XYZ file of C-alpha atoms in Angstrom:
755
model
C 123.428 113.974 126.354
C 123.366 116.258 123.738
C 125.262 116.169 119.824
C 125.982 118.670 117.236
C 125.117 120.820 119.463
C 126.860 123.672 117.965
C 125.151 123.163 114.575
C 121.075 122.873 116.097
C 121.961 126.246 117.475
C 122.908 127.332 113.852
C 119.204 126.130 112.612
C 117.361 127.939 115.189
C 119.537 130.704 114.861
C 118.629 130.856 111.447
C 115.337 129.721 110.794
C 112.610 132.830 112.352
C 114.474 135.269 108.921
C 114.079 132.091 106.287
C 110.628 131.674 107.344
C 109.367 135.355 107.303
C 110.854 135.955 104.130
C 109.866 132.224 103.130
C 105.828 134.096 104.092
C 106.565 137.248 103.315
C 107.425 136.295 99.342
C 104.758 133.699 98.985
C 102.254 136.300 100.465
C 100.120 134.077 103.451
C 100.691 131.705 106.436
C 102.400 128.943 106.892
C 101.815 125.447 107.480
C 104.752 123.721 109.907
C 106.133 121.302 107.159
C 106.570 124.664 104.424
C 108.392 126.414 107.445
C 111.046 123.458 107.849
C 111.311 123.071 103.868
C 111.955 127.402 103.620
C 114.673 127.504 106.477
C 116.406 124.245 104.484
C 116.461 125.827 101.667
C 120.078 125.208 99.712
C 122.066 128.161 99.636
C 121.572 128.243 95.692
C 118.488 127.542 95.559
C 116.476 130.656 94.467
C 113.530 131.744 97.361
C 110.274 131.121 95.532
C 106.553 129.654 95.560
C 107.121 126.134 94.043
C 104.432 124.038 92.866
C 103.259 121.638 95.036
C 104.102 117.330 93.043
C 106.030 119.380 90.508
C 109.098 121.787 91.149
C 111.965 120.084 91.619
C 114.343 122.123 95.141
C 117.378 121.576 96.660
C 118.015 121.618 99.769
C 120.934 121.618 102.453
C 119.611 119.003 104.687
C 121.310 118.964 108.567
C 122.545 115.419 108.875
C 122.849 111.964 107.693
C 121.318 108.859 109.374
C 122.510 105.403 107.744
C 121.870 101.622 109.026
C 124.182 99.090 108.635
C 122.773 97.605 105.430
C 122.451 100.051 103.614
C 125.356 102.116 104.976
C 127.394 99.025 103.003
C 126.236 100.445 99.538
C 125.904 103.711 100.543
C 129.203 104.334 101.819
C 131.312 102.543 99.707
C 129.927 105.394 96.628
C 131.174 107.801 99.356
C 134.696 106.700 99.310
C 134.876 106.991 95.467
C 133.533 110.694 95.879
C 137.140 111.731 96.624
C 135.874 113.723 100.235
C 137.901 113.168 103.582
C 135.763 114.097 105.803
C 131.512 113.958 105.359
C 130.209 117.789 105.143
C 127.468 116.875 107.290
C 126.812 115.623 110.535
C 126.248 111.081 109.942
C 125.606 108.444 111.931
C 125.766 104.362 111.071
C 123.930 102.173 113.183
C 124.374 98.254 113.349
C 120.887 96.835 113.506
C 119.579 95.137 110.710
C 122.537 92.069 110.272
C 121.663 90.622 113.665
C 119.505 87.053 113.704
C 116.891 86.683 116.202
C 116.775 83.007 116.695
C 117.587 82.384 120.892
C 118.056 85.533 122.881
C 119.530 89.039 122.997
C 123.050 88.122 124.283
C 123.505 84.397 122.296
C 122.383 86.279 118.947
C 124.368 89.314 119.115
C 127.120 86.809 120.595
C 126.264 85.215 116.520
C 126.267 88.477 115.173
C 129.118 90.230 115.740
C 130.968 87.319 114.705
C 129.289 86.164 111.272
C 129.134 89.567 110.501
C 132.781 91.515 112.039
C 134.121 91.899 108.743
C 130.932 94.179 108.077
C 131.141 95.313 111.351
C 134.600 95.850 111.025
C 134.221 98.276 107.463
C 131.445 100.413 108.626
C 133.728 100.712 112.409
C 136.693 101.882 109.530
C 135.069 104.273 106.882
C 133.096 105.881 109.913
C 136.522 106.603 111.512
C 138.407 107.053 108.774
C 135.262 110.248 106.931
C 134.339 111.907 110.586
C 130.769 109.572 110.591
C 129.336 108.430 114.021
C 129.315 104.633 115.005
C 126.286 103.019 116.915
C 127.734 99.311 117.768
C 125.953 96.304 117.663
C 123.462 95.859 119.789
C 123.385 99.630 120.426
C 120.012 99.922 119.244
C 117.217 100.190 116.114
C 118.382 103.350 114.038
C 114.946 105.243 114.303
C 114.448 104.557 118.124
C 118.649 106.507 118.924
C 118.143 108.946 116.409
C 115.110 110.124 118.235
C 116.760 109.421 122.042
C 119.725 111.335 120.726
C 120.279 113.343 117.552
C 116.483 114.500 116.222
C 115.235 118.120 117.215
C 112.086 120.138 116.410
C 112.205 122.069 113.024
C 115.109 120.014 112.037
C 116.137 118.565 108.526
C 117.737 114.994 107.634
C 117.714 111.981 105.144
C 118.513 108.502 106.440
C 118.925 105.519 104.110
C 116.168 103.822 105.267
C 112.430 104.132 104.519
C 111.516 104.245 108.481
C 113.630 107.509 108.759
C 110.551 109.247 109.185
C 109.936 107.744 112.736
C 112.253 111.310 113.911
C 108.785 113.123 112.558
C 107.311 112.614 116.391
C 110.141 115.083 117.325
C 108.987 117.707 115.362
C 110.692 117.441 111.869
C 110.849 116.429 108.464
C 113.134 113.092 108.353
C 112.711 111.209 104.562
C 113.838 107.880 103.651
C 116.708 108.176 100.860
C 119.020 105.662 98.884
C 122.257 105.596 99.376
C 122.980 107.411 96.447
C 121.346 111.031 98.250
C 122.990 110.834 101.481
C 126.561 110.596 99.245
C 125.220 113.906 97.224
C 124.901 115.382 101.369
C 127.695 113.123 103.431
C 129.535 115.168 99.729
C 128.537 118.616 100.355
C 126.605 118.617 97.569
C 122.431 119.700 97.557
C 119.454 117.250 98.242
C 116.630 117.416 95.379
C 113.294 116.379 96.062
C 109.643 117.486 94.110
C 108.413 120.073 96.282
C 105.908 117.797 98.461
C 102.629 117.970 98.456
C 100.671 118.392 102.043
C 98.058 116.172 103.958
C 96.446 117.390 107.401
C 94.960 115.750 109.654
C 93.430 117.334 112.202
C 93.203 114.758 115.406
C 90.555 115.790 118.068
C 89.707 114.352 121.625
C 92.575 111.884 123.115
C 93.235 108.340 123.146
C 91.634 106.564 125.773
C 91.644 102.454 127.349
C 92.561 100.229 124.904
C 93.608 102.684 122.538
C 96.999 103.490 121.270
C 98.731 106.108 118.707
C 99.423 102.919 116.500
C 95.535 102.963 116.061
C 95.933 106.600 113.987
C 98.455 105.857 112.074
C 96.527 101.908 111.154
C 92.647 103.495 110.864
C 95.178 106.662 108.748
C 96.809 103.505 106.227
C 93.108 102.344 105.973
C 92.185 105.113 104.462
C 94.872 106.098 102.374
C 96.359 103.296 101.356
C 99.367 102.203 100.111
C 100.088 105.200 97.833
C 97.585 107.706 99.517
C 100.342 109.481 100.554
C 102.874 109.731 97.255
C 104.615 112.649 97.020
C 102.861 114.458 100.250
C 104.037 115.062 103.920
C 101.551 114.497 106.290
C 101.141 116.496 109.213
C 99.256 116.324 112.361
C 97.770 118.747 114.731
C 94.677 119.636 116.630
C 93.884 118.513 120.677
C 94.434 114.858 120.464
C 97.787 115.541 118.855
C 99.381 117.965 121.550
C 97.278 115.167 124.080
C 99.870 112.537 122.129
C 103.060 111.521 123.679
C 106.281 112.129 122.217
C 107.286 108.479 120.898
C 103.691 107.944 120.410
C 104.013 110.757 117.174
C 107.329 108.837 116.595
C 105.649 105.873 115.748
C 102.292 107.387 113.995
C 105.035 108.654 111.750
C 106.926 105.726 111.028
C 104.513 103.715 109.857
C 103.655 107.129 107.200
C 106.389 104.947 105.235
C 103.282 102.882 104.441
C 101.042 105.034 103.243
C 103.668 106.380 100.582
C 104.261 109.845 102.598
C 107.814 111.824 101.977
C 107.490 112.236 105.618
C 105.532 112.745 108.517
C 105.365 115.154 111.333
C 104.510 117.296 114.262
C 104.274 120.913 115.433
C 106.415 121.705 118.400
C 104.377 120.754 121.785
C 105.393 120.107 125.618
C 105.202 116.017 125.274
C 108.180 117.044 122.669
C 110.328 119.722 125.117
C 109.454 116.242 127.593
C 111.260 114.100 126.095
C 113.839 116.235 125.269
C 114.402 116.896 128.840
C 114.537 112.748 129.165
C 117.294 112.111 127.226
C 119.610 114.414 128.293
C 118.673 117.690 125.815
C 117.516 119.914 128.094
C 119.622 122.604 125.730
C 118.025 121.788 122.211
C 114.588 122.279 124.886
C 115.386 125.318 125.938
C 116.499 126.371 122.768
C 113.347 125.173 120.861
C 110.659 126.574 123.333
C 112.657 130.399 122.278
C 111.402 129.537 118.744
C 108.295 127.790 119.559
C 106.038 129.835 117.055
C 108.672 129.160 114.383
C 108.057 125.340 115.123
C 104.470 125.057 114.336
C 102.590 126.092 111.536
C 100.857 129.505 112.025
C 97.580 129.685 113.810
C 95.682 130.422 110.479
C 96.309 127.567 109.083
C 94.701 125.128 112.277
C 92.270 127.769 111.807
C 91.322 126.794 108.575
C 93.195 123.127 106.767
C 91.277 123.161 104.375
C 93.034 126.613 102.432
C 96.849 125.326 103.332
C 96.362 121.920 102.454
C 95.710 119.953 99.375
C 93.737 117.029 101.797
C 92.535 117.133 104.717
C 91.538 114.248 107.128
C 89.626 113.916 110.488
C 89.911 112.155 113.483
C 87.881 112.074 116.785
C 90.027 109.947 119.019
C 87.464 109.392 121.499
C 85.562 107.213 119.029
C 88.615 106.067 117.781
C 88.793 101.400 118.206
C 91.445 99.548 118.417
C 92.858 98.221 115.017
C 94.646 95.108 113.338
C 95.779 95.269 109.880
C 96.643 93.047 107.511
C 97.298 90.363 106.120
C 100.063 90.852 103.192
C 99.373 94.361 103.167
C 99.206 97.171 105.633
C 96.841 99.346 105.180
C 93.801 96.429 105.511
C 92.654 98.093 107.788
C 89.814 96.037 110.509
C 88.518 97.765 113.834
C 89.477 95.133 116.334
C 85.253 94.289 116.841
C 84.871 93.242 112.840
C 87.874 90.980 112.991
C 85.949 88.108 113.909
C 83.839 88.713 111.067
C 86.295 89.828 108.706
C 88.665 86.584 109.535
C 85.689 84.500 109.073
C 84.424 85.958 105.318
C 88.184 85.488 103.924
C 89.526 82.465 105.406
C 92.124 84.158 107.966
C 93.624 81.777 110.063
C 92.798 82.389 113.430
C 94.705 80.303 115.988
C 98.339 82.862 116.625
C 100.800 81.178 116.907
C 103.498 84.400 117.846
C 102.659 87.840 119.228
C 105.535 90.335 118.564
C 105.589 93.202 120.392
C 109.059 96.122 119.187
C 110.377 97.186 116.318
C 111.354 100.925 115.323
C 108.155 101.025 115.461
C 106.837 100.448 118.650
C 109.520 99.661 120.997
C 109.694 103.103 123.378
C 109.269 103.169 127.069
C 105.841 104.212 127.126
C 104.845 101.050 124.664
C 106.736 98.161 126.853
C 105.314 99.599 130.059
C 101.512 99.154 129.015
C 102.473 96.251 126.931
C 104.389 94.966 130.576
C 100.655 95.729 132.466
C 99.134 92.979 130.525
C 101.954 90.345 131.166
C 101.332 90.884 134.723
C 97.658 90.079 134.251
C 98.483 86.745 133.210
C 99.587 85.675 136.882
C 97.628 87.472 138.860
C 94.476 86.499 137.406
C 95.619 82.904 136.636
C 95.967 82.880 132.586
C 98.075 81.117 130.561
C 100.188 82.714 127.450
C 98.460 81.108 124.517
C 101.244 82.047 121.821
C 104.842 82.570 121.521
C 105.564 86.064 122.580
C 108.186 87.910 121.688
C 110.256 92.060 122.684
C 112.238 93.359 121.179
C 113.463 96.952 122.693
C 114.781 100.032 120.610
C 117.894 100.892 122.261
C 120.401 100.235 124.857
C 119.355 102.658 126.951
C 114.859 101.981 126.919
C 116.594 98.444 126.657
C 118.371 98.609 130.210
C 116.078 101.574 131.748
C 112.958 98.857 131.280
C 114.735 95.616 133.113
C 116.268 98.337 135.342
C 112.314 98.769 136.527
C 111.485 95.207 136.248
C 109.401 95.142 133.484
C 111.624 92.183 131.751
C 112.017 90.429 134.121
C 107.484 89.651 134.154
C 107.653 89.154 130.585
C 110.741 86.333 131.401
C 108.019 85.059 134.510
C 105.268 84.800 131.656
C 107.286 82.381 129.025
C 108.453 85.442 126.432
C 111.365 85.943 124.697
C 113.891 88.921 124.701
C 115.383 89.481 120.966
C 118.568 91.768 120.344
C 118.111 95.835 120.278
C 117.673 95.308 116.573
C 115.343 94.808 113.706
C 114.593 91.205 114.097
C 112.029 89.508 112.414
C 110.764 93.255 111.713
C 113.264 93.084 108.526
C 112.923 89.337 107.837
C 116.112 88.791 110.681
C 113.759 85.456 112.208
C 115.247 82.011 112.537
C 111.633 80.690 113.217
C 111.530 77.085 113.650
C 109.169 75.261 110.913
C 109.309 78.620 109.113
C 110.838 76.612 106.244
C 107.599 73.793 106.060
C 106.044 76.766 105.071
C 102.198 75.989 106.436
C 99.444 78.017 106.885
C 99.216 80.529 109.693
C 99.145 84.050 111.342
C 100.932 86.117 113.555
C 100.119 89.444 115.780
C 102.986 92.138 115.688
C 103.455 95.441 116.249
C 105.814 96.667 113.261
C 105.006 98.410 110.587
C 104.998 95.863 106.755
C 103.424 92.123 107.592
C 104.413 91.504 103.174
C 104.083 88.038 102.057
C 106.898 85.755 103.608
C 108.851 89.489 105.313
C 108.927 88.030 109.071
C 109.540 84.109 108.105
C 110.378 83.776 105.205
C 106.777 82.089 104.522
C 104.742 82.778 102.344
C 101.713 81.638 103.854
C 102.133 83.072 107.168
C 98.970 85.481 108.256
C 100.859 88.886 109.651
C 98.544 91.671 111.451
C 99.972 95.042 112.742
C 98.992 96.005 116.332
C 99.678 98.245 118.908
C 102.541 96.757 121.400
C 99.089 96.364 123.687
C 96.602 94.789 121.658
C 99.289 92.040 120.324
C 99.996 91.448 124.016
C 96.414 91.034 124.244
C 95.673 88.487 121.996
C 99.160 86.890 122.559
C 97.519 86.161 126.143
C 94.606 85.085 124.133
C 95.982 82.231 120.934
C 92.825 83.787 119.537
C 92.870 86.386 116.537
C 88.593 86.342 116.984
C 89.757 87.845 120.684
C 88.318 91.676 121.058
C 89.392 92.602 124.266
C 87.540 95.224 125.383
C 84.638 93.005 125.782
C 84.803 89.843 125.643
C 86.558 87.478 128.687
C 89.134 84.706 128.711
C 89.228 81.166 131.202
C 91.328 81.138 134.528
C 93.346 77.631 135.779
C 90.356 78.609 138.042
C 87.357 78.322 135.613
C 86.071 81.311 135.926
C 86.151 83.699 132.871
C 88.114 87.227 133.473
C 88.564 90.292 131.423
C 91.813 92.002 131.349
C 92.132 95.578 132.279
C 92.657 97.966 129.912
C 96.394 98.804 129.662
C 98.368 101.531 131.530
C 101.823 102.919 130.982
C 104.371 105.382 131.995
C 105.502 108.005 129.118
C 108.463 108.548 130.263
C 110.112 106.551 133.157
C 109.690 107.592 136.401
C 113.524 107.105 137.412
C 114.822 108.525 134.464
C 116.474 106.473 131.867
C 120.058 104.631 132.505
C 121.976 103.055 130.782
C 125.971 101.456 131.193
C 127.046 101.415 127.833
C 124.764 102.728 124.714
C 127.302 101.664 122.024
C 128.487 105.174 120.753
C 131.984 104.542 119.407
C 133.208 108.256 118.169
C 135.109 109.004 115.341
C 139.024 109.873 115.467
C 139.386 113.952 115.006
C 141.868 113.922 111.535
C 140.619 110.019 110.055
C 143.479 110.852 107.308
C 145.011 108.274 108.974
C 142.623 105.445 108.732
C 143.347 102.534 105.948
C 139.538 100.798 105.453
C 140.844 97.403 103.506
C 138.359 95.275 101.711
C 139.520 91.524 100.857
C 139.775 90.840 96.795
C 138.754 87.502 98.255
C 135.492 88.824 100.065
C 131.692 87.298 100.309
C 129.948 90.320 102.238
C 131.653 93.122 100.453
C 132.926 94.372 97.531
C 134.491 98.173 96.139
C 132.372 99.088 93.292
C 132.861 99.947 89.765
C 131.601 103.671 88.211
C 128.966 102.359 85.835
C 129.347 102.489 81.982
C 127.735 106.118 80.713
C 125.000 106.056 78.311
C 126.091 105.526 74.741
C 124.994 108.399 73.231
C 122.164 106.460 70.887
C 118.739 104.842 71.170
C 118.607 101.645 72.389
C 117.599 98.670 70.558
C 117.690 95.642 70.367
C 116.137 94.847 73.569
C 114.855 92.245 75.474
C 111.502 91.559 78.214
C 113.562 90.532 80.955
C 110.596 90.180 82.942
C 106.969 91.462 83.140
C 105.902 91.221 86.854
C 102.495 91.204 87.686
C 100.769 92.783 90.842
C 102.717 94.074 93.754
C 106.613 94.158 93.536
C 107.604 96.233 96.486
C 111.151 96.633 97.341
C 111.753 93.364 99.030
C 110.276 91.451 96.111
C 113.194 93.244 93.659
C 115.665 92.625 96.193
C 114.745 90.724 99.107
C 116.282 91.024 102.833
C 116.159 87.859 104.961
C 119.551 85.566 104.228
C 120.184 88.636 102.541
C 120.896 91.109 104.344
C 124.884 89.995 104.117
C 125.886 90.468 101.166
C 124.005 94.196 101.198
C 128.402 94.998 100.309
C 128.515 92.777 97.725
C 126.923 93.743 94.747
C 127.836 90.721 92.597
C 126.348 88.338 95.415
C 123.717 89.989 96.264
C 122.569 90.465 92.394
C 121.509 87.262 92.894
C 118.811 87.565 94.435
C 117.282 90.423 91.850
C 113.434 89.896 90.921
C 113.366 86.476 92.360
C 109.984 87.665 94.666
C 108.077 88.942 91.434
C 105.021 87.352 89.898
C 106.028 86.662 85.750
C 102.887 87.011 84.455
C 102.754 84.903 81.588
C 103.434 81.250 83.984
C 102.382 83.178 87.907
C 105.825 81.783 89.201
C 108.393 83.006 90.710
C 111.839 83.669 89.906
C 111.338 81.626 86.234
C 111.114 83.912 82.848
C 112.229 82.799 79.673
C 115.756 83.436 77.900
C 115.315 84.521 74.395
C 118.188 83.886 74.371
C 117.337 80.084 74.362
C 113.378 79.245 75.150
C 114.205 77.708 78.545
C 112.945 79.054 81.311
C 115.375 80.072 84.200
C 115.920 81.981 87.449
C 115.207 85.459 87.160
C 118.829 86.966 87.961
C 120.708 83.172 85.630
C 118.610 85.580 82.591
C 119.426 88.425 83.044
C 123.503 87.490 83.310
C 122.702 85.714 80.663
C 121.604 88.324 78.741
C 124.312 90.851 80.468
C 126.899 88.008 78.624
C 126.361 88.394 75.002
C 125.673 92.014 75.070
C 121.697 92.299 74.695
C 120.263 94.496 77.249
C 117.324 93.871 78.444
C 114.014 96.204 80.421
C 111.705 95.485 83.147
C 108.272 95.445 83.435
C 105.576 96.491 86.219
C 102.301 97.550 88.042
C 101.207 99.864 89.882
C 103.307 101.594 93.248
C 106.450 99.714 91.737
C 109.241 100.112 94.705
C 107.203 100.381 97.007
C 108.433 99.612 100.875
C 111.732 99.768 102.041
C 114.387 102.810 100.821
C 117.245 99.765 99.775
C 118.353 101.222 96.461
C 119.974 97.457 96.142
C 116.784 97.553 93.999
C 118.179 99.744 91.595
C 121.425 98.914 91.794
C 121.061 95.572 90.943
C 119.150 95.410 87.392
C 121.950 98.534 86.864
C 124.805 95.849 87.549
C 123.094 93.302 85.879
C 122.667 95.353 82.218
C 118.335 96.074 82.965
C 118.587 99.728 80.551
C 114.414 100.661 82.198
C 112.073 99.601 84.309
C 108.888 100.412 82.674
C 105.751 100.693 84.887
C 102.193 102.207 85.392
C 103.267 104.045 88.407
C 106.542 104.238 90.775
C 107.025 104.595 94.501
C 109.036 107.776 95.515
C 112.494 106.302 96.503
C 112.221 103.756 93.885
C 111.767 106.223 91.301
C 114.576 108.974 92.536
C 117.020 105.191 93.099
C 116.790 104.338 89.504
C 117.516 107.686 88.332
C 120.258 108.390 90.707
C 122.208 105.273 89.405
C 121.567 105.848 85.570
C 118.296 103.879 85.264
C 115.347 104.521 82.658
C 112.590 105.165 85.171
C 109.279 104.618 83.135
C 106.149 104.804 83.035
C 102.474 103.993 80.553
C 101.406 107.177 79.161
C 98.078 104.968 79.329
C 97.778 101.464 81.531
C 96.433 99.955 78.858
C 99.325 99.760 77.611
C 100.732 97.350 80.164
C 98.056 94.302 78.650
C 100.302 94.670 75.313
C 103.912 93.376 75.958
C 104.168 89.794 75.263
C 106.630 87.253 76.557
C 108.980 87.061 73.988
C 109.129 91.285 72.565
C 111.732 92.555 71.168
C 111.498 96.117 72.289
C 113.607 99.615 71.337
C 113.870 103.232 73.224
C 113.070 105.869 70.808
C 113.975 109.830 71.619
C 116.891 109.201 74.011
C 119.376 111.403 71.258
C 116.408 113.920 72.406
C 115.819 113.206 76.462
C 114.345 115.877 77.565
C 112.519 117.404 80.613
C 108.749 116.617 79.910
C 108.782 115.227 76.750
C 107.922 111.518 76.135
C 109.484 109.220 74.792
C 108.550 106.250 72.794
C 108.168 102.687 72.691
C 108.501 99.971 69.921
C 107.528 96.250 70.683
C 108.510 93.616 68.292
C 106.878 90.778 68.545
C 107.366 87.532 67.732
C 104.908 86.936 65.075
C 107.108 90.240 63.705
C 103.945 92.521 64.317
C 104.312 95.285 66.711
C 102.805 97.901 68.884
C 103.940 101.432 69.193
C 104.018 103.133 72.549
C 104.531 106.836 73.872
C 105.440 106.424 78.004
C 105.937 109.301 80.493
C 109.537 110.045 82.904
C 110.054 112.762 85.270
C 112.962 113.347 84.842
C 114.816 117.255 84.937
C 117.374 118.272 83.151
C 119.926 117.745 86.215
C 118.323 113.762 86.152
C 118.852 113.535 82.815
C 122.218 114.654 83.201
C 122.945 111.595 85.921
C 121.303 109.129 82.931
C 123.884 110.216 80.217
C 126.945 110.040 82.971
C 126.369 106.699 84.116
C 124.963 107.740 87.311
C 125.435 110.774 89.634
C 128.232 109.545 91.751
C 130.029 110.681 87.943
C 129.215 113.280 88.247
C 129.799 113.863 92.035
C 133.343 111.971 91.430
C 133.880 115.037 88.425
C 132.825 117.879 90.672
C 134.880 116.521 93.522
C 138.229 115.623 91.538
C 138.175 119.287 89.657
């Protein structure tokens, strides 16, 4: 069925005139990204030729999507806003709190028992405020959104960094923190710096072992984990139109791993086919009617260098399957070079587990191509040489692949099917033996592979590949195996070669499902009561953060100087901590426990300047808070990359950290810090990072004249009495400065709604 059809009709009815006005105003052809952005300017935002990467612009997104881990904090914040109902269509998806351990049915039963309090809370809040609720087991948020809500030319935000998956259906879909979602659900404009534009021209056509996943793995190797920061990546060319809609979704999904604001594709036949296959014929018909506005102007694709800030060209005819990793999603290795790379780096080559699925690669096409290889195990007398798991993306996909016999094929080779949930991809994997922290290798079709990400073991070397390549490697059990050229020994001692994978873009018999897992909200939620127990360990109502004192901040302590990569996983781990995502006090006990302390090369061990003793980061910060002492955190490049989780900003704020000073920020995390009333600052001279000492006392000067574009000064007084005074930069505009002064953006929202 097509949800929110009247909203989509309105977007399509208004889009041509808005695009024409924008084209006339700036006097040149427009990219697809620009058309969607201009068509979603907030009513109070004047039309202008906004400067890419510099101008803050207010938008009016069409919808909001939230997964259960981040929805808890987003909705706890929304409850403070004072609105009776959300202002735009919104949904909650229960996909993060299900631990993958035994198999789908049993794991789901355990989750429904363990997290009943949270699910009941989310269901009741959704019911009260007009939010669609997708129950545990319904599927992974991004797959469910693609199947039900995404539409070409739309704009959505979601409280998960992989919201960008909806770009596979031609949307501008952007991952945000819960405070941003709260703004939009409260009917306020949503602010974003006008993005830069990266164009990626795809020529040729995927063939043989190469899959859409290999496109983004190649791009990640080119652009690195921060090469897309502040930019929208727009794909085009014959290679783009020859690809399936869900394949496009895979590429857009992993755009989060290059730091991109989002990624998108122009509307084409594959999107039309997908809309029709998922019961949205009416949307496809409307999109067909304005197809020219759902693609860039022809002049753009004819001469892309004139319209994009950067252009990359990839020939799909020549693209080779890739494996990216370990420990970072941008270390790209063509499969033909893996044997050489593994030997040079000492990577363990025995593959312990192969895992396919996740929000990135769990479509019908993905599973059908993987099962074409699973069938060859029996047919060619082979044996599965690694553990092998499958995570379907939605109940609709799971039901359909079971009907078509695919799950039975996987079962016959000894594979394990997990619940329709995120599972191992986000650390919700109760992997036997992981606690031993043994050095080992896994391969998966997920998106991220940071240390400890999947199983909590820092010595698990995780490599990212397509579902079909992961399946082949699981059959071989060897990282050195290249299915394009190598053979395997079967039960007769013969050398046999795997045939290239094949599959179906869409199910021949159509999609089917008994119960998709959707619960519609009450038409009138005024009588619905949302209950949070005072003694709950999982949920905690929020108290407003205190406003700024009106003075410069002096006598702050250094909490930690983080060394190297510090993602939101390092700042606020997932895995077993997910259960506390609705309880700010409890989850704050994981604050920065994964960050490496520059001064002792240890994690979760920092010096308490009040006692001189070393202890856990959260406990040390709680001691500072109890003593009324503020602190700062210092970090390296691209601080806060990875997941959109705003807990990584809320925990330091809650425990009394006043500023985060780094060489550079990941986009979402910087915004989250600003929303929570934190100071997000960067070194004017990156080498000043080296001046900061363990026992420093710190002053932040210039806050009484906090102004857009004007640097602040930080004075570091060292233990020997010497001082270093450095300049620090910020990207706050006037509205964001008001957030800081008020103590948080939510404090301003509350006043506006009440007034």
